[in-house]
Amino acid sequence: MEWEYTNSNHVGSMSAAGSARIQIGNNPTIHNTTNNYTQDADAKYLAALCSTDPRHDKIRIEETNGGLLKDSYRWVLQNPDYQRWRDPAESWPLLWIRGDAGKGKTMLLSGIIDELQSFTRLNNPTSHTSLSYFFCQATNPGLNNATAVLRGLVYLLVDQQRSLLSHVCDKTSLSPEHWNSGVAIRDILSKILEDPSLQNTILVVDALDECVTDLELLLEVVISTSSPKSQMALSQAVNSYIQHRVRQLGVKKGFRIYDLRFAEDYLSRNAHGTFLWVALVCQQLEKSEPWEVRAYLELFPAGLNRLYERMLDLICSPVSSGLYKRILAIICTVFRPITLSELMTIEDLPGDEDMLPKMIMKCGCFLTVRDKVIYFVHQSAKDFLLKQQCVLFPTGLLQHHLDLFHKSLKGLDILKMDIYGLVYPAVSVEEALLNRPEPDPFKAYQFIAHKFLFWLEALCLYRNLPAVTVALQILQNLPLGSDAMALVEDACRFLPYFRPGIENHPLQIYISGLLFSPEESLIRRQFEQHGPKYVATKPQVRKHWGPYLWTFDLGRDSYLPSLAFSPNGESLFVSAHFENSGGLRELSVNDGKMKTHLNCHHLRRMALSPDLQWYAGVAIVEQDGACLQVYHFPSNSIKWTVKLNDPRVKGLKFSSDSERLAVFFL
């Protein structure tokens, strides 16, 4: 393992590059804002912040890896560099831990967190030190993006010190949806770290390289200034772990003394400082009998990739190899960890859900099950399998995705009208969820033509209506026949028109949706039999859909000086005066959602760069008059300002490479 440290002049900064794991701390503060909040308000804000609780993720990771052994990390506590970082008299605000896959960095950080917790607010509310942490995971959409990292850090800090909620509430006027904006959460975190009530703050982020979305935004917080200072061997820690696991095997399996010595020697010679290799081999040894120990051990070569190759060979040899390869192929290609029941829906597997954990265990050392959710034991396992396309995807990866898509659609056949038995159209989603069946019947097919409205209803109940928009966009890009395409286009008009009403009252799909959609609407005709029977005279409605897709409410006091579409046509950027302040808003053409990028001077003219990294405009500043300003989206900041002697700017245009800006004066 390689450790990298740096002295940083930036207070509260983190630093990383490449595949770094990072830990940071010591953040002084400069101002405070205090407000009184009721317990109900506290709970509301905390619930909005908590996309995931890092404490639960830490427990899951430790249990998935067989528990946290103190001998595997306590050596670091005596390391002079670690002690220098912990010493408040030293100017070492940053600790950077690096190493190859499987070297035990995550478990090392987990152990460090345990040591730090004892004297922080997480364990002692009277402490003057706060601790927050986050574990990134590339295979989990809830753990692999900058927004999730920042929300997790903010959540733990606020949970320890509720007065910090005042900084969260600064954003509530923009609606809770803005908390899903990485820029907004970054600003909240900055305000929290500047709060004088935080005398000392330690932030820990594991697996920075597994942050696959908006990494640049996270690196704006994690200022990259590290350089290598020292190297430390892991052999002592790995040997302690080997001794611990061998003792466990001796008790659990009754291995003979000389077999245990052979196992300890073999593991020590071949581990090469890799905790994961030791853990996976010991996991396989648990399946052996006492007389098979030596033969089993010699099956497993040194090195993670060679071990993975051997395990894949073993999977391919038994009678059920086709079954295990199908399971591995599915887990490789889904976009998030799936549950056992979801796997049963996707793939026709023998037996029932209770048998699935045994099947997963037969898939070598690649997978593990935790709380009925299937995970890879490590990102390196997934990376290895994705390279084995000839074994797992004989028809090709694209064809495999298409096959999974068709199987998922087939699984939707059980959907029907009023799937939760709500009966009354006024029943809200919250009331519906109190009586949801177990397990929730969620899937169905005959997609648009036969199940579209039922599908909308189900996704309203799951609070996932945006998924319909995404799916319809995909269908629009497929080579469908004219009748099918017309139905898809009609569905694309139906959803945005009725979304405000059906989002919280799902049965309005069949009342308002079927009564007030146009007479010639294909969706209305297809599902007319599901409309309200008690309405004798239907209201007069237009014959066809109107030209409008979305209507955006910008507020009564707003006026509209400038509009621009994004280069991909998916967003409309509006620079306007909003309730006594200027700003830039991004309106999604696909789902009607609004994001706030900047609270700034309203711009009279506006231009967006093709790479969506920059936008420029003419701002009217009280002191300076007209100014040309260039804003940087990722950092949400003004990067360049120049005063204009002649404010009559008639046009702005970025070059195709986003490197130059032309300004037209008249």
Coordinates of C-alpha atoms in Angstrom, one line a residue, residues 8 44 92 98 159 170 192 219 258 352 408 486 510 541 569 589 592 606:
S8 CA -2.5 22.1 2.1
K44 CA -38.4 16.4 7.4
W92 CA -1.2 18.0 8.1
R98 CA -3.6 4.5 -1.9
D159 CA -27.5 14.4 12.4
D170 CA -31.3 28.1 3.2
I192 CA -21.6 23.9 7.3
L219 CA -12.8 17.2 -7.0
Y258 CA -0.5 -29.8 10.5
D352 CA -37.7 -20.9 -5.5
S408 CA -38.1 -7.6 -18.0
A486 CA -48.2 6.9 -33.0
Y510 CA -58.5 6.8 -15.0
V541 CA -62.6 18.5 -24.9
G569 CA -32.1 19.9 -26.9
V589 CA -37.8 19.3 -21.6
G592 CA -40.6 19.3 -16.7
M606 CA -27.0 34.6 -22.9

